[in-house]
XYZ file of N, CA, C and O in Angstrom:
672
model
N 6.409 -11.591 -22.420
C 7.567 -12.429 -22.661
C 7.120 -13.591 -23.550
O 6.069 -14.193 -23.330
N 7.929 -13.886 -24.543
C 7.708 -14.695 -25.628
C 8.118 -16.201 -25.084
O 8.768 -16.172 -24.039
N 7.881 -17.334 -25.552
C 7.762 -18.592 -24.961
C 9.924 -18.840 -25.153
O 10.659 -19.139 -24.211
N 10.272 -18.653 -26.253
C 11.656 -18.527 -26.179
C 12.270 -17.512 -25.078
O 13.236 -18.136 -24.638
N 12.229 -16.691 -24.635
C 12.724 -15.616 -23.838
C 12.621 -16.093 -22.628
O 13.482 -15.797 -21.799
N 11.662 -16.837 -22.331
C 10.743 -17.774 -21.063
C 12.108 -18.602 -20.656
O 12.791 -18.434 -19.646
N 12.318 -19.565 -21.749
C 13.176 -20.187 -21.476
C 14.865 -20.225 -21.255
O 15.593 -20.809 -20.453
N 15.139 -19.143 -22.575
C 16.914 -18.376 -21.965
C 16.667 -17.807 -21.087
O 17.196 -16.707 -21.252
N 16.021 -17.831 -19.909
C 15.850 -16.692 -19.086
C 16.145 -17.742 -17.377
O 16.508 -17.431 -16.243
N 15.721 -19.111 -18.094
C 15.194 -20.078 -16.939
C 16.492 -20.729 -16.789
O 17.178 -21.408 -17.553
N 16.733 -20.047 -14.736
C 18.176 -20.720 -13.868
C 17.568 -21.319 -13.095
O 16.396 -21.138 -12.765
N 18.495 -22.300 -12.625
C 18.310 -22.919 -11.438
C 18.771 -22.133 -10.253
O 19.950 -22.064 -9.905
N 17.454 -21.360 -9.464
C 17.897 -20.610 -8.325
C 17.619 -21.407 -6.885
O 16.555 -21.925 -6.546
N 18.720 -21.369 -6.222
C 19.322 -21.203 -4.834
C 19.172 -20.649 -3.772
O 19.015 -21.193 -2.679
N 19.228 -19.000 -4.125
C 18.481 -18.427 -3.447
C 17.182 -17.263 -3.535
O 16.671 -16.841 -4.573
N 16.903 -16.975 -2.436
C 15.507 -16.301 -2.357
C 14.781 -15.554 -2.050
O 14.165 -16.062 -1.113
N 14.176 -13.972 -2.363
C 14.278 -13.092 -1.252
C 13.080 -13.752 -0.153
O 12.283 -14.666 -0.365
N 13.280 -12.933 1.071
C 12.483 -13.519 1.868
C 10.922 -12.282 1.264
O 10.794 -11.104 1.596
N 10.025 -13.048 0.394
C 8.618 -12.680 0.251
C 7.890 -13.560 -0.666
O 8.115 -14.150 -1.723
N 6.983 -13.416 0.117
C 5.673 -14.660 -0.583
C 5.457 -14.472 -1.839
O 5.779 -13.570 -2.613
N 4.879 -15.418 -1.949
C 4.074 -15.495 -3.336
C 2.533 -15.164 -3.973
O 1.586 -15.941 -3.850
N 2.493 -14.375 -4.399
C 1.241 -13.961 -4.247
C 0.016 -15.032 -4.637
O 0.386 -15.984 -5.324
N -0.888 -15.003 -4.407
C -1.759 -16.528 -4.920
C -2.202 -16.469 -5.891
O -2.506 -17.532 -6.432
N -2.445 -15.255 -6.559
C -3.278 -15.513 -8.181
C -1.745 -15.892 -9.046
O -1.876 -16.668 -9.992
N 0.019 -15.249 -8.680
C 0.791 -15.753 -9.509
C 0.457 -17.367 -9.130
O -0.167 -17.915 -10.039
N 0.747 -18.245 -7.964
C 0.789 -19.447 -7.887
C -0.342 -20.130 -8.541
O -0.149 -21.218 -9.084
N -1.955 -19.368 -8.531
C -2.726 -20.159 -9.092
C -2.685 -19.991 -10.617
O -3.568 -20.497 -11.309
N -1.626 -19.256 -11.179
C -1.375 -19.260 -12.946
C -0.553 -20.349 -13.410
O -0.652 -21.084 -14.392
N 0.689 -20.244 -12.011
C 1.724 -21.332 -12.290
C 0.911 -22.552 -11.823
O 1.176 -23.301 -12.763
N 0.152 -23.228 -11.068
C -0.280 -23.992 -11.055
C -1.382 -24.598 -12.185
O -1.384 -25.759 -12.595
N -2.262 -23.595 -12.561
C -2.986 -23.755 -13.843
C -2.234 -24.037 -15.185
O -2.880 -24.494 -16.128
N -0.740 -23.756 -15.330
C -0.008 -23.938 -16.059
C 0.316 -25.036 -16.136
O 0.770 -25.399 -17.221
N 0.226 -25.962 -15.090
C 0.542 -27.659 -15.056
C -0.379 -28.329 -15.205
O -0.328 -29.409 -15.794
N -1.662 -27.714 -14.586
C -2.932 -28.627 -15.181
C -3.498 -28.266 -16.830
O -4.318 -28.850 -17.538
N -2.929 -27.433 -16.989
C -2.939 -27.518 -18.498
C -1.820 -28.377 -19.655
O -1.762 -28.289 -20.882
N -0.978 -29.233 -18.659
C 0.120 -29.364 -19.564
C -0.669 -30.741 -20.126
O -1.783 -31.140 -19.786
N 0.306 -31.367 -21.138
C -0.037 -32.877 -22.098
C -0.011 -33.785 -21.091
O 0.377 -33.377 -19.996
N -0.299 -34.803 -21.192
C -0.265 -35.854 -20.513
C -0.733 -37.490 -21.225
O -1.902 -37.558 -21.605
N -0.204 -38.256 -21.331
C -0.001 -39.771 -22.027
C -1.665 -40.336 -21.640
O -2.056 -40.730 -20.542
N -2.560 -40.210 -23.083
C -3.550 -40.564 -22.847
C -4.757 -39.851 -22.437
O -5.892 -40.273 -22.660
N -4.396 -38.396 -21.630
C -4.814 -37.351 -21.011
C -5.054 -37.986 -19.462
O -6.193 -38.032 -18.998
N -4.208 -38.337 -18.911
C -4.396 -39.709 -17.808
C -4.547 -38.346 -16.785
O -5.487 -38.036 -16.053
N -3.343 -37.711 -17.010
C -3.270 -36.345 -15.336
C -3.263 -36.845 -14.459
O -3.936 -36.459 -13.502
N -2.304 -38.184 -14.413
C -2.357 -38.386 -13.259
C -1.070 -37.902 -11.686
O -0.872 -38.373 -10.566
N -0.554 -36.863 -12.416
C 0.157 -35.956 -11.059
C -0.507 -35.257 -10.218
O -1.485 -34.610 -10.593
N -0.071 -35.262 -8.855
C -0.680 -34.458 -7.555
C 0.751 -33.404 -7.473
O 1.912 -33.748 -7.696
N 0.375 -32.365 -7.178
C 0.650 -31.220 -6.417
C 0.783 -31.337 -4.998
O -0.189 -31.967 -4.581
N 1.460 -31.049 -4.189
C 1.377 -30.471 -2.332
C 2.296 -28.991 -3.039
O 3.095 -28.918 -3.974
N 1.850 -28.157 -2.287
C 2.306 -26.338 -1.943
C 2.299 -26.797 -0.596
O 1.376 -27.068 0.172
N 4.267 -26.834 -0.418
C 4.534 -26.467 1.208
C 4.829 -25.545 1.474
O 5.900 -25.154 1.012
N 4.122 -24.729 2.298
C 4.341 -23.136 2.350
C 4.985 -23.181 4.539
O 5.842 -22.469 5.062
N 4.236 -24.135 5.112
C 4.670 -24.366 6.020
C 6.495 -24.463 6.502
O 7.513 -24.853 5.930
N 6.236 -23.979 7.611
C 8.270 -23.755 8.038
C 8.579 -25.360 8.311
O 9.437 -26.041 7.749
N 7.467 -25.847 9.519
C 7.663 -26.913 10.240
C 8.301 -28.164 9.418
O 9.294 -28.887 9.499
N 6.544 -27.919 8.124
C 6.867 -29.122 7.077
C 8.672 -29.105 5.751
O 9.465 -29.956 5.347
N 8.478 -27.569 5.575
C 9.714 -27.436 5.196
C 11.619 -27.875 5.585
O 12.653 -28.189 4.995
N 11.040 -27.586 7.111
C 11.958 -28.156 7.612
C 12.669 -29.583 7.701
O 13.803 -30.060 7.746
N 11.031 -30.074 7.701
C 11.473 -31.412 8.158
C 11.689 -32.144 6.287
O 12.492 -33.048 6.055
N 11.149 -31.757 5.625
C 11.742 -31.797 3.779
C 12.897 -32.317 4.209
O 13.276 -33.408 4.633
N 13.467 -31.033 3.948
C 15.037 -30.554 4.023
C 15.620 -31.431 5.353
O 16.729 -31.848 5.019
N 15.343 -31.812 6.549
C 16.199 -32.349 6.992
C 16.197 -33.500 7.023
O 17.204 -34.188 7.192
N 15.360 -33.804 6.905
C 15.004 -35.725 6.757
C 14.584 -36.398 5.044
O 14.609 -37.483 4.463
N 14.293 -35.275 4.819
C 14.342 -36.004 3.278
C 15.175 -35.930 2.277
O 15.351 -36.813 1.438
N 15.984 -34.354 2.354
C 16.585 -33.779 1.279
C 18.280 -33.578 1.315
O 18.921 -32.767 0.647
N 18.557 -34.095 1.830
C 20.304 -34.536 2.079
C 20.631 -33.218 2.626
O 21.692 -32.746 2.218
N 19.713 -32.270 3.757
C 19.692 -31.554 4.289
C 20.347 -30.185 3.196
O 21.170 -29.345 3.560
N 19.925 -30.247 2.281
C 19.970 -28.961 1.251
C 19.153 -27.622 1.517
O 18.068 -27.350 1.003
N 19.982 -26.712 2.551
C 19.668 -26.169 3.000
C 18.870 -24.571 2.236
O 18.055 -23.781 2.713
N 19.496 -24.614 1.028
C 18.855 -23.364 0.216
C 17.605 -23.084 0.347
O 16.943 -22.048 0.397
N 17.288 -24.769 0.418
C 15.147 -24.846 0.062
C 15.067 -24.226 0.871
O 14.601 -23.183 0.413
N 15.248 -24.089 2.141
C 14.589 -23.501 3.377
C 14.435 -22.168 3.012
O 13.620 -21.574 3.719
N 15.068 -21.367 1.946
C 15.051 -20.010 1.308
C 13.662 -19.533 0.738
O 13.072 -18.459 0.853
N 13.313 -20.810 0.022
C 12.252 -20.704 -1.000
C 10.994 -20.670 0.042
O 10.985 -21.463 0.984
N 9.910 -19.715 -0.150
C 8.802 -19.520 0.339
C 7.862 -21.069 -0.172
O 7.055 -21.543 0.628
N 7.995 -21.466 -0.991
C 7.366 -22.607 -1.320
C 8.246 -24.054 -1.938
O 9.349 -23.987 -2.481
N 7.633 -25.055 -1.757
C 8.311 -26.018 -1.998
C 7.123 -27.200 -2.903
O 6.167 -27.663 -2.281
N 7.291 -27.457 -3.952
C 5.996 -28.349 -4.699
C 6.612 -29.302 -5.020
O 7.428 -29.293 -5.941
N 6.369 -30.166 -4.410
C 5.923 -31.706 -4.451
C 5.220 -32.485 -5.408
O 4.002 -32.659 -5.364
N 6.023 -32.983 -6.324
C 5.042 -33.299 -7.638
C 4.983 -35.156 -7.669
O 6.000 -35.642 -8.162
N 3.931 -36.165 -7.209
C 3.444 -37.198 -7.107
C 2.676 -37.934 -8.265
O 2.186 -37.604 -9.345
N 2.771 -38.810 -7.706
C 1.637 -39.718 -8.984
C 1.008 -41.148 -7.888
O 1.601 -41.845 -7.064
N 0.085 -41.140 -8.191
C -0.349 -42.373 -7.387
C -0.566 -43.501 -8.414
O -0.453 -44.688 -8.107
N -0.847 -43.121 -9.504
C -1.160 -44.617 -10.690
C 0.066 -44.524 -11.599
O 0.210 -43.742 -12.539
N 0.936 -45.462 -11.159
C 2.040 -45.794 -11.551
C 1.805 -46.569 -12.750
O 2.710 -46.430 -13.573
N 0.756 -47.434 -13.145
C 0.975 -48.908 -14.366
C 0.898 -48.310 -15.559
O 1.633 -48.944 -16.316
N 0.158 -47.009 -16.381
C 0.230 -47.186 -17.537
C 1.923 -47.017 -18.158
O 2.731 -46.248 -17.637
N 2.214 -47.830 -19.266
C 3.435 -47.828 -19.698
C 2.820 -47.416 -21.126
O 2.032 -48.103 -21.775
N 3.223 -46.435 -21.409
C 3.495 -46.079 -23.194
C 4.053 -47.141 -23.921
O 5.027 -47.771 -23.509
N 3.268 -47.456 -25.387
C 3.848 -49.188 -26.144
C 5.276 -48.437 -25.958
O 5.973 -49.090 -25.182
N 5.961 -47.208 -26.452
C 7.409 -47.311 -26.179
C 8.003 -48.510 -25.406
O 8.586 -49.461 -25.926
N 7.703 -48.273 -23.713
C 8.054 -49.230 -22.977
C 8.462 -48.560 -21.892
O 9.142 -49.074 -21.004
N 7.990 -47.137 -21.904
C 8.602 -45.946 -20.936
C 7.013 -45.913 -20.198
O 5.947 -46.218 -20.733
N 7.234 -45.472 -18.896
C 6.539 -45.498 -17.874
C 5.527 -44.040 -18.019
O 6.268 -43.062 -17.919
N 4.607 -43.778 -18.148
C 4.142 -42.563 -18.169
C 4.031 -41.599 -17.414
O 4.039 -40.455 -17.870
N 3.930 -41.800 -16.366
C 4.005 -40.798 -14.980
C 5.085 -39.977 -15.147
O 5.006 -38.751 -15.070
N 6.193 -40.645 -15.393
C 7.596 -40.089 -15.276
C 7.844 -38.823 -16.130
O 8.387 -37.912 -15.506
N 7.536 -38.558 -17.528
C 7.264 -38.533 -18.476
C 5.941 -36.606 -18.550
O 6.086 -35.430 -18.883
N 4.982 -37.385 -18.070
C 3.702 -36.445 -17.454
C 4.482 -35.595 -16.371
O 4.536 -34.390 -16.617
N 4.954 -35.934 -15.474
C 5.351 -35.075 -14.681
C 6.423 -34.123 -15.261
O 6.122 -32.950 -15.480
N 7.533 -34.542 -15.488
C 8.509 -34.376 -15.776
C 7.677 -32.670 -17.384
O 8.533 -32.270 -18.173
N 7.104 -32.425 -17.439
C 6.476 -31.860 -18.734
C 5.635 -30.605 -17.574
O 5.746 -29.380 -17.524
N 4.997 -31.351 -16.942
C 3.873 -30.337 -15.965
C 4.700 -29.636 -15.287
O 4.363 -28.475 -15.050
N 6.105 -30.159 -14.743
C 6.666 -29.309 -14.463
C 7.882 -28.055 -15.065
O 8.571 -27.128 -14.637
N 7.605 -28.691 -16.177
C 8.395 -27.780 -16.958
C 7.351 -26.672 -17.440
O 7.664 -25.484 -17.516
N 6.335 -27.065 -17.696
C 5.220 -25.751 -17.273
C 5.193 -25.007 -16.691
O 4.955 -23.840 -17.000
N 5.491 -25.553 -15.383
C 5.510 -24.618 -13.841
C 7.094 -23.763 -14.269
O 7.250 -22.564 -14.497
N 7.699 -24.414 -14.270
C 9.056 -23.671 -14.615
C 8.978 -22.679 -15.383
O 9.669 -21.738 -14.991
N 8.366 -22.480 -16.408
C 8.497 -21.742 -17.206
C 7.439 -20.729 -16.864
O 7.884 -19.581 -16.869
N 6.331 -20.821 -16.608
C 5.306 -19.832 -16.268
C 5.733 -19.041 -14.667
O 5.445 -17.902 -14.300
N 6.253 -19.761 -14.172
C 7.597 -19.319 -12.825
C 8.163 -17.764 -13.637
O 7.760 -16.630 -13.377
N 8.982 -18.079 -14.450
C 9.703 -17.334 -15.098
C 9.029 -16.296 -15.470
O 9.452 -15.230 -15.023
N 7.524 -16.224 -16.577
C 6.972 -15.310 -16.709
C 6.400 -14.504 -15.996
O 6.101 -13.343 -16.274
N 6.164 -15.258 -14.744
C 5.850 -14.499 -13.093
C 6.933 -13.596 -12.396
O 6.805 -12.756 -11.505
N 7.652 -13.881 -12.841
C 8.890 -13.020 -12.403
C 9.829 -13.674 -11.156
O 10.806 -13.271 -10.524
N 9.033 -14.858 -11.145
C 9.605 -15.797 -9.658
C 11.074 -17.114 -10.258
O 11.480 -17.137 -11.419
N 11.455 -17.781 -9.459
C 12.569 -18.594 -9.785
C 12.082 -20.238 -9.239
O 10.949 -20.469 -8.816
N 13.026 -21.144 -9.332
C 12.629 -22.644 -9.249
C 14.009 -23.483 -9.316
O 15.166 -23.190 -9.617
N 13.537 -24.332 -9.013
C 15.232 -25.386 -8.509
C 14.634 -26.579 -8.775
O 13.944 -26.854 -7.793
N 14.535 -27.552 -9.728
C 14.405 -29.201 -9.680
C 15.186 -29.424 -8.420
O 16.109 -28.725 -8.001
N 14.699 -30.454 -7.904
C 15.358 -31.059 -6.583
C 14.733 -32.372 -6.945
O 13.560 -32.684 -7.148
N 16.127 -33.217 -6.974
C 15.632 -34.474 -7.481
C 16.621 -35.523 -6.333
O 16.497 -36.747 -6.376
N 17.471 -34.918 -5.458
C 18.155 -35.729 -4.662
C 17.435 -35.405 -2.571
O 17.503 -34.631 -1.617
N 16.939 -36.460 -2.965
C 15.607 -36.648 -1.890
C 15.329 -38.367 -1.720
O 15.216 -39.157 -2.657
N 15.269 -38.636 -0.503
C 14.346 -39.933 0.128
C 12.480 -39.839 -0.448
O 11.606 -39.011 -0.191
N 12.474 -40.768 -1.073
C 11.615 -41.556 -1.770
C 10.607 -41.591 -0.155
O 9.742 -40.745 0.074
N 10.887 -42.519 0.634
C 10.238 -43.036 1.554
C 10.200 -41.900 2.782
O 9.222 -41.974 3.526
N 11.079 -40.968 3.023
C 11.046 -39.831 3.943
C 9.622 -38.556 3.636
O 8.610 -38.105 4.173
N 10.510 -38.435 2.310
C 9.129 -37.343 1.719
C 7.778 -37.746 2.046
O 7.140 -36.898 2.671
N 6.977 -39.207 1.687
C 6.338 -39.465 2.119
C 6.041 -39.729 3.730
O 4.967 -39.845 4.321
N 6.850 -39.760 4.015
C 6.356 -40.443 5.521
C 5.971 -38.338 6.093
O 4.991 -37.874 6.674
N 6.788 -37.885 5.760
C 6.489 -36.064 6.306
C 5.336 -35.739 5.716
O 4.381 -35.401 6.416
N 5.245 -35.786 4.416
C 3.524 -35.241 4.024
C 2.959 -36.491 4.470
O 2.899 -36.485 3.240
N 2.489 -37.540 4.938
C 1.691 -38.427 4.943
C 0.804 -38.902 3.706
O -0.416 -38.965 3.554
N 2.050 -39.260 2.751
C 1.204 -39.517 1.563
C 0.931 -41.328 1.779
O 1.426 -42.099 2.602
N -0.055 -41.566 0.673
C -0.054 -43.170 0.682
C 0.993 -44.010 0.436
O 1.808 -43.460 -0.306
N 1.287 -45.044 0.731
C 2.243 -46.077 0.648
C 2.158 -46.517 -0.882
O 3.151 -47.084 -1.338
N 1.207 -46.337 -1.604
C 1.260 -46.248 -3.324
C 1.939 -44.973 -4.310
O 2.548 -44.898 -5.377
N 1.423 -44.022 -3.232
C 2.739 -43.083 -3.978
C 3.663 -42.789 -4.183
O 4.524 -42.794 -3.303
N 3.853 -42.496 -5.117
C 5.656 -42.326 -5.958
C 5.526 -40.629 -6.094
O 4.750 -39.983 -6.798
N 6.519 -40.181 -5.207
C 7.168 -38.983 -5.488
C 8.272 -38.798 -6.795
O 9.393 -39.307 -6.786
N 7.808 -38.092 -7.747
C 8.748 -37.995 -8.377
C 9.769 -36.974 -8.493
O 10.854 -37.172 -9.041
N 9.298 -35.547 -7.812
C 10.591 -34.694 -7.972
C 9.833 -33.505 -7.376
O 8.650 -33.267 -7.617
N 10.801 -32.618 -6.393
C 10.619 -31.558 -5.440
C 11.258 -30.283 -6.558
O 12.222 -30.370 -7.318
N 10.310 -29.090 -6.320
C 10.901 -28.301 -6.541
C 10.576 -26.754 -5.859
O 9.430 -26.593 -5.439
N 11.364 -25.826 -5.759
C 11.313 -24.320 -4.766
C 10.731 -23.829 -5.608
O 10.398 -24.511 -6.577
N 10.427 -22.555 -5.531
C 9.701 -21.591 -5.898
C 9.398 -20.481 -5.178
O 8.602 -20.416 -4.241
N 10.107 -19.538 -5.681
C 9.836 -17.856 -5.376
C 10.782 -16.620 -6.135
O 10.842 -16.291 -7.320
N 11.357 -16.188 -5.146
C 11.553 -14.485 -5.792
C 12.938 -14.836 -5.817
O 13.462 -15.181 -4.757
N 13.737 -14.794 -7.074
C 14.941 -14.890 -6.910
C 15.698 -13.443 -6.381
O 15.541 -12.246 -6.624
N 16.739 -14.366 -5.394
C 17.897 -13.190 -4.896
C 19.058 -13.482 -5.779
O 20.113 -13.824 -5.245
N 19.009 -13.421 -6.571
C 20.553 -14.087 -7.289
C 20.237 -14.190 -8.724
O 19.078 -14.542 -8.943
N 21.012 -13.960 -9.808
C 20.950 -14.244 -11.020
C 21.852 -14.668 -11.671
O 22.463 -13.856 -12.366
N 22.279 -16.145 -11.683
C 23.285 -16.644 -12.086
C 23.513 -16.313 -13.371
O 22.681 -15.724 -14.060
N 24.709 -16.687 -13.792
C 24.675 -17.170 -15.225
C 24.449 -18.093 -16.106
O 24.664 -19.221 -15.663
N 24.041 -18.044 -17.361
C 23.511 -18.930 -18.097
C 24.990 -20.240 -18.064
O 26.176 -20.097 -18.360
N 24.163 -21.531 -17.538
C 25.441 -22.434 -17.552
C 25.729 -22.452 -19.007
O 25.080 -21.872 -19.877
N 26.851 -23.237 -19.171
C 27.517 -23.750 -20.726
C 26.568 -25.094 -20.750
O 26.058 -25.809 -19.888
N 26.605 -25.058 -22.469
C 25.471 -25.761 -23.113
C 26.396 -26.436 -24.550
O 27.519 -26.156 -24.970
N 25.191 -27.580 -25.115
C 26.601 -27.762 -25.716
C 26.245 -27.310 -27.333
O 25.182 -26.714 -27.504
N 26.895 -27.515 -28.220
C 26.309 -26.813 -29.255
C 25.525 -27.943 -30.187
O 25.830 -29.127 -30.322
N 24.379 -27.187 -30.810
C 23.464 -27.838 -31.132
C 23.689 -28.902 -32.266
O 22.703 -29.533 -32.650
N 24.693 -29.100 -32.724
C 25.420 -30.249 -33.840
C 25.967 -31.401 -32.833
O 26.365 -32.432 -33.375
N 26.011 -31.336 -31.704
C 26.450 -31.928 -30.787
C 25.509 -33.197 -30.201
O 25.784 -34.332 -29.812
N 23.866 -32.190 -30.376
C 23.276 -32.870 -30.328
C 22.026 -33.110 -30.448
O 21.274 -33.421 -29.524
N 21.680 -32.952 -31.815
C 21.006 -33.171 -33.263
C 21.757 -34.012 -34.316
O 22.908 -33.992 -34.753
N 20.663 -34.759 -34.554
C 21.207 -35.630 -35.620
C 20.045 -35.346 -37.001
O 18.848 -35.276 -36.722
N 20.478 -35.201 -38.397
C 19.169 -35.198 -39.193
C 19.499 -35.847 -40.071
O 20.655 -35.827 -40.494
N 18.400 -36.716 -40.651
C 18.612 -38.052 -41.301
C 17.784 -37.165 -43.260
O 17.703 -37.866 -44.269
């Protein structure tokens, strides 16, 4: 699969069959994020793989506005940063930025795995942490599922590319 095909291909799935993930796909999709760019080459995102029911559970009920789909997904990744200060001269925060890229890695190498993924970005800041027991310096920046899709939506509407491109 070609890096374009990767991407018309990439839904936001919901649901999930019930089967694992095998570990050499997860350790490709994961190698896929530690290979991504990063501001400076800083790398400064952490990974958690919740493969656990208990910890899943308690995600989803105390952290995740009880969004029950996740509980579908055999895995759930947790994407962190603990060194919050470098700011790009832009004036944009870098972590945000780094992550936000590593996981579009994962997303996409998801896809070439034959597996599916859900950004989950409506979540307690302070819950997530308090369930994994992360440090009181870390900033969670965004949850996402991962596994075997049961479902193949359709490609949402998009808008057209004059819409929004500008060329000078």
């Amino acid at each position: 699969m070609d890096v374009f095909e990767a991407i018309n291909k990439r839904r936001s799935i919901r649901d999930y069959l019930y089967k694992d993930v095998e570990e050499e796909k997860l350790l490709r999709i994961m190698e896929a994020a530690r290979l991504a760019p990063s501001a400076r080459n800083r790398q400064e995102w952490r990974f958690i793989i919740v493969r656990d029911k208990n910890l899943k559970e308690r995600l989803v009920k105390e952290a995740s506005h009880h969004q029950s789909f996740m509980l579908k997904a055999p895995i759930i990744i947790v994407a962190y940063v603990l060194d919050k200060d470098y700011v790009m001269r832009c004036g944009i925060p870098a972590h945000y930025i780094d992550v936000a890229i590593a996981l579009t890695h994962i997303h996409l190498q998801a896809v070439e795995e034959g597996l599916g993924t859900c950004w989950i970005g409506s979540f307690y800041q302070d819950k997530v942490k308090e369930v994994l027991n992360l440090p009181k310096e870390a900033e969670v920046i965004q949850l996402m599922t991962l596994g075997y899709p049961a479902e193949d939506p359709p490609q949402r509407p998009r808008l057209p590319l004059d819409e929004i491109i500008q060329v000078y």
